[in-house]
PDB file of C-alpha atoms in Angstrom:
ATOM      1  CA  UNK B  27     131.967  34.546 136.755  1.00 45.00           C
ATOM      2  CA  UNK B  28     133.838  32.158 134.546  1.00 36.00           C
ATOM      3  CA  UNK B  29     133.651  34.673 131.711  1.00 39.00           C
ATOM      4  CA  UNK B  30     135.620  37.309 133.821  1.00 41.00           C
ATOM      5  CA  UNK B  31     138.035  34.600 135.290  1.00 35.00           C
ATOM      6  CA  UNK B  32     138.796  33.604 131.497  1.00 33.00           C
ATOM      7  CA  UNK B  33     139.383  37.433 130.544  1.00 35.00           C
ATOM      8  CA  UNK B  34     141.481  37.919 133.463  1.00 33.00           C
ATOM      9  CA  UNK B  35     143.653  35.011 132.474  1.00 36.00           C
ATOM     10  CA  UNK B  36     143.929  35.786 128.796  1.00 37.00           C
ATOM     11  CA  UNK B  37     144.927  39.344 129.664  1.00 36.00           C
ATOM     12  CA  UNK B  38     147.536  38.023 131.985  1.00 36.00           C
ATOM     13  CA  UNK B  39     148.811  35.464 129.383  1.00 40.00           C
ATOM     14  CA  UNK B  40     149.023  38.171 126.765  1.00 42.00           C
ATOM     15  CA  UNK B  41     151.021  40.711 129.305  1.00 38.00           C
ATOM     16  CA  UNK B  42     153.489  37.607 130.428  1.00 38.00           C
ATOM     17  CA  UNK B  43     154.126  36.314 126.717  1.00 42.00           C
ATOM     18  CA  UNK B  44     153.047  38.645 124.414  1.00 42.00           C
ATOM     19  CA  UNK B  45     156.110  40.970 124.516  1.00 38.00           C
ATOM     20  CA  UNK B  46     158.722  38.484 125.009  1.00 36.00           C
ATOM     21  CA  UNK B  47     160.413  35.415 123.428  1.00 37.00           C
ATOM     22  CA  UNK B  48     160.799  33.426 126.653  1.00 36.00           C
ATOM     23  CA  UNK B  49     158.528  31.087 125.262  1.00 39.00           C
ATOM     24  CA  UNK B  50     161.012  30.329 122.307  1.00 39.00           C
ATOM     25  CA  UNK B  51     161.814  26.477 121.938  1.00 41.00           C
ATOM     26  CA  UNK B  52     163.015  24.029 119.632  1.00 47.00           C
ATOM     27  CA  UNK B  53     160.490  21.821 117.990  1.00 52.00           C
ATOM     28  CA  UNK B  54     161.197  19.021 115.760  1.00 74.00           C
ATOM     29  CA  UNK B  55     157.554  17.992 115.249  1.00 89.00           C
ATOM     30  CA  UNK B  56     156.321  17.672 111.515  1.00 93.00           C
ATOM     31  CA  UNK B  57     154.237  20.939 110.737  1.00 96.00           C
ATOM     32  CA  UNK B  58     150.708  19.844 110.245  1.00 96.00           C
ATOM     33  CA  UNK B  59     149.208  20.532 106.535  1.00 97.00           C
ATOM     34  CA  UNK B  60     146.652  23.134 106.246  1.00 97.00           C
ATOM     35  CA  UNK B  61     144.727  24.590 103.537  1.00 98.00           C
ATOM     36  CA  UNK B  62     143.960  28.662 103.896  1.00 97.00           C
ATOM     37  CA  UNK B  63     142.616  31.069 101.746  1.00 95.00           C
ATOM     38  CA  UNK B  64     144.733  34.252 100.898  1.00 94.00           C
ATOM     39  CA  UNK B  65     143.518  37.771 100.454  1.00 91.00           C
ATOM     40  CA  UNK B  66     142.365  36.974  96.799  1.00 92.00           C
ATOM     41  CA  UNK B  67     140.353  33.957  97.888  1.00 92.00           C
ATOM     42  CA  UNK B  68     143.060  31.491  96.539  1.00 96.00           C
ATOM     43  CA  UNK B  69     143.560  28.239  98.558  1.00 97.00           C
ATOM     44  CA  UNK B  70     147.090  27.925  99.817  1.00 98.00           C
ATOM     45  CA  UNK B  71     148.407  24.807 101.364  1.00 97.00           C
ATOM     46  CA  UNK B  72     151.492  24.549 103.605  1.00 98.00           C
ATOM     47  CA  UNK B  73     152.555  21.438 101.951  1.00 96.00           C
ATOM     48  CA  UNK B  74     152.891  23.327  98.780  1.00 95.00           C
ATOM     49  CA  UNK B  75     156.165  24.948 100.188  1.00 96.00           C
ATOM     50  CA  UNK B  76     158.036  21.802 101.188  1.00 93.00           C
ATOM     51  CA  UNK B  77     161.593  22.192 100.226  1.00 96.00           C
ATOM     52  CA  UNK B  78     161.450  25.891 101.376  1.00 97.00           C
ATOM     53  CA  UNK B  79     161.955  27.444 104.818  1.00 98.00           C
ATOM     54  CA  UNK B  80     158.523  28.546 105.949  1.00 98.00           C
ATOM     55  CA  UNK B  81     157.840  31.107 108.677  1.00 97.00           C
ATOM     56  CA  UNK B  82     154.551  31.069 109.943  1.00 97.00           C
ATOM     57  CA  UNK B  83     153.196  34.026 112.054  1.00 97.00           C
ATOM     58  CA  UNK B  84     149.948  33.790 113.923  1.00 97.00           C
ATOM     59  CA  UNK B  85     148.644  37.463 114.273  1.00 96.00           C
ATOM     60  CA  UNK B  86     145.766  39.740 114.581  1.00 96.00           C
ATOM     61  CA  UNK B  87     145.445  43.581 113.571  1.00 94.00           C
ATOM     62  CA  UNK B  88     144.413  44.376 117.341  1.00 93.00           C
ATOM     63  CA  UNK B  89     147.335  42.869 118.629  1.00 94.00           C
ATOM     64  CA  UNK B  90     150.127  45.358 119.459  1.00 94.00           C
ATOM     65  CA  UNK B  91     153.139  42.830 119.754  1.00 94.00           C
ATOM     66  CA  UNK B  92     151.820  41.337 116.508  1.00 94.00           C
ATOM     67  CA  UNK B  93     151.840  45.113 114.860  1.00 93.00           C
ATOM     68  CA  UNK B  94     155.390  45.711 116.282  1.00 92.00           C
ATOM     69  CA  UNK B  95     156.673  42.373 114.687  1.00 93.00           C
ATOM     70  CA  UNK B  96     155.341  43.088 111.154  1.00 94.00           C
ATOM     71  CA  UNK B  97     158.378  45.494 109.920  1.00 94.00           C
ATOM     72  CA  UNK B  98     160.948  42.920 110.968  1.00 94.00           C
ATOM     73  CA  UNK B  99     158.897  40.129 109.265  1.00 95.00           C
ATOM     74  CA  UNK B 100     158.692  42.185 106.106  1.00 96.00           C
ATOM     75  CA  UNK B 101     162.477  42.948 106.253  1.00 96.00           C
ATOM     76  CA  UNK B 102     163.050  39.099 106.479  1.00 96.00           C
ATOM     77  CA  UNK B 103     160.730  38.494 103.593  1.00 97.00           C
ATOM     78  CA  UNK B 104     162.311  40.699 101.429  1.00 97.00           C
ATOM     79  CA  UNK B 105     166.106  39.689 102.285  1.00 97.00           C
ATOM     80  CA  UNK B 106     165.361  36.047 102.069  1.00 97.00           C
ATOM     81  CA  UNK B 107     162.427  35.187  99.823  1.00 97.00           C
ATOM     82  CA  UNK B 108     164.901  34.600  96.785  1.00 97.00           C
ATOM     83  CA  UNK B 109     166.902  32.349  98.938  1.00 97.00           C
ATOM     84  CA  UNK B 110     163.868  30.070  99.855  1.00 96.00           C
ATOM     85  CA  UNK B 111     162.089  31.837 102.735  1.00 98.00           C
ATOM     86  CA  UNK B 112     158.243  31.992 102.584  1.00 98.00           C
ATOM     87  CA  UNK B 113     156.334  33.923 105.179  1.00 98.00           C
ATOM     88  CA  UNK B 114     152.801  32.934 105.893  1.00 98.00           C
ATOM     89  CA  UNK B 115     150.862  35.442 108.331  1.00 97.00           C
ATOM     90  CA  UNK B 116     147.778  33.716 109.580  1.00 97.00           C
ATOM     91  CA  UNK B 117     145.222  36.194 110.541  1.00 97.00           C
ATOM     92  CA  UNK B 118     143.114  35.359 113.414  1.00 96.00           C
ATOM     93  CA  UNK B 119     140.999  38.606 113.315  1.00 94.00           C
ATOM     94  CA  UNK B 120     137.422  37.673 114.061  1.00 88.00           C
ATOM     95  CA  UNK B 121     136.153  40.769 112.150  1.00 77.00           C
ATOM     96  CA  UNK B 122     135.773  41.262 108.625  1.00 76.00           C
ATOM     97  CA  UNK B 123     138.529  40.033 106.168  1.00 86.00           C
ATOM     98  CA  UNK B 124     138.432  43.587 104.449  1.00 86.00           C
ATOM     99  CA  UNK B 125     139.819  45.229 107.543  1.00 86.00           C
ATOM    100  CA  UNK B 126     142.566  42.784 107.447  1.00 93.00           C
ATOM    101  CA  UNK B 127     143.288  43.670 103.586  1.00 92.00           C
ATOM    102  CA  UNK B 128     143.030  47.278 104.267  1.00 90.00           C
ATOM    103  CA  UNK B 129     145.590  46.896 107.166  1.00 91.00           C
ATOM    104  CA  UNK B 130     148.027  45.125 105.113  1.00 94.00           C
ATOM    105  CA  UNK B 131     147.667  47.643 102.168  1.00 93.00           C
ATOM    106  CA  UNK B 132     148.162  50.434 104.697  1.00 92.00           C
ATOM    107  CA  UNK B 133     151.329  48.970 105.900  1.00 92.00           C
ATOM    108  CA  UNK B 134     152.716  47.938 102.834  1.00 94.00           C
ATOM    109  CA  UNK B 135     153.264  44.357 103.640  1.00 96.00           C
ATOM    110  CA  UNK B 136     154.105  42.078 100.699  1.00 97.00           C
ATOM    111  CA  UNK B 137     154.374  38.741 102.248  1.00 97.00           C
ATOM    112  CA  UNK B 138     151.559  36.194 101.995  1.00 97.00           C
ATOM    113  CA  UNK B 139     148.540  36.749 104.480  1.00 97.00           C
ATOM    114  CA  UNK B 140     146.067  34.054 105.080  1.00 97.00           C
ATOM    115  CA  UNK B 141     142.684  33.967 106.904  1.00 95.00           C
ATOM    116  CA  UNK B 142     142.876  31.766 109.870  1.00 95.00           C
ATOM    117  CA  UNK B 143     140.595  29.363 111.104  1.00 94.00           C
ATOM    118  CA  UNK B 144     139.818  27.694 114.677  1.00 94.00           C
ATOM    119  CA  UNK B 145     140.958  24.317 113.268  1.00 96.00           C
ATOM    120  CA  UNK B 146     144.190  25.704 112.295  1.00 97.00           C
ATOM    121  CA  UNK B 147     144.524  27.541 115.553  1.00 95.00           C
ATOM    122  CA  UNK B 148     143.701  24.379 117.516  1.00 96.00           C
ATOM    123  CA  UNK B 149     146.071  22.193 115.448  1.00 96.00           C
ATOM    124  CA  UNK B 150     149.144  24.414 116.232  1.00 96.00           C
ATOM    125  CA  UNK B 151     147.949  25.052 119.781  1.00 95.00           C
ATOM    126  CA  UNK B 152     147.848  28.783 119.446  1.00 96.00           C
ATOM    127  CA  UNK B 153     147.032  29.994 122.892  1.00 93.00           C
ATOM    128  CA  UNK B 154     148.639  33.702 122.604  1.00 93.00           C
ATOM    129  CA  UNK B 155     149.716  35.852 119.783  1.00 96.00           C
ATOM    130  CA  UNK B 156     151.808  36.627 118.263  1.00 96.00           C
ATOM    131  CA  UNK B 157     153.200  33.069 117.871  1.00 96.00           C
ATOM    132  CA  UNK B 158     155.749  32.199 115.207  1.00 96.00           C
ATOM    133  CA  UNK B 159     156.953  28.960 113.733  1.00 96.00           C
ATOM    134  CA  UNK B 160     159.979  28.220 111.748  1.00 96.00           C
ATOM    135  CA  UNK B 161     159.655  25.194 109.657  1.00 97.00           C
ATOM    136  CA  UNK B 162     162.636  23.711 107.818  1.00 97.00           C
ATOM    137  CA  UNK B 163     162.672  22.307 104.219  1.00 96.00           C
ATOM    138  CA  UNK B 164     161.715  18.923 105.397  1.00 95.00           C
ATOM    139  CA  UNK B 165     158.484  20.380 106.905  1.00 96.00           C
ATOM    140  CA  UNK B 166     159.685  20.051 110.483  1.00 96.00           C
ATOM    141  CA  UNK B 167     159.219  22.730 113.050  1.00 96.00           C
ATOM    142  CA  UNK B 168     162.632  23.948 114.246  1.00 96.00           C
ATOM    143  CA  UNK B 169     161.593  26.754 116.295  1.00 94.00           C
ATOM    144  CA  UNK B 170     158.559  28.037 118.033  1.00 94.00           C
ATOM    145  CA  UNK B 171     158.298  31.510 119.417  1.00 93.00           C
ATOM    146  CA  UNK B 172     155.560  32.769 121.802  1.00 91.00           C
ATOM    147  CA  UNK B 173     155.399  36.509 121.489  1.00 85.00           C
ATOM    148  CA  UNK B 174     157.483  39.319 119.905  1.00 73.00           C
ATOM    149  CA  UNK B 175     161.195  38.302 120.237  1.00 75.00           C
ATOM    150  CA  UNK B 176     164.182  39.600 118.969  1.00 84.00           C
ATOM    151  CA  UNK B 177     164.287  39.878 115.034  1.00 88.00           C
ATOM    152  CA  UNK B 178     168.038  39.135 115.406  1.00 91.00           C
ATOM    153  CA  UNK B 179     167.377  35.786 116.829  1.00 92.00           C
ATOM    154  CA  UNK B 180     164.591  35.021 114.415  1.00 93.00           C
ATOM    155  CA  UNK B 181     166.945  36.122 111.354  1.00 94.00           C
ATOM    156  CA  UNK B 182     169.802  33.781 112.961  1.00 95.00           C
ATOM    157  CA  UNK B 183     167.265  30.713 113.292  1.00 94.00           C
ATOM    158  CA  UNK B 184     166.295  31.220 109.512  1.00 95.00           C
ATOM    159  CA  UNK B 185     169.763  31.683 108.199  1.00 95.00           C
ATOM    160  CA  UNK B 186     170.948  28.530 109.765  1.00 95.00           C
ATOM    161  CA  UNK B 187     168.478  26.293 107.977  1.00 95.00           C
ATOM    162  CA  UNK B 188     168.165  28.085 104.492  1.00 94.00           C
TER     163      UNK B 188
END
């Protein structure tokens, strides 16, 4: 009975929050440091990017709103990477890493994709995906988006702190 209730709760949360940016809010809290592996197995630390604006995207290959956000993230990455933006996409896929790698290759994504962990999800209180965080040059969260919001708003938020 509990499993059925939990499944209904998750589905309802995904429908309510997964396609909007109504969960967008300002932050100000320090972004917790983490170390995760990239697709080649190299360790990547969030703190390595202090002094740069970081867009953290929690996502999964099976999530339609996550997939819908990716072309916009790629566009932002290409437009602002030379101006100090770093995009870190944290995959929360439970399946094999090979399927994530092939998904990234098939979609021509060039930003950094990391393999997420339960610890990092808990650290950032990820309850629905996609969830995006904008982290300023001082390592503080300036914006938190729950769901797939407006590309224009995201770009405006990033440009304001670059």
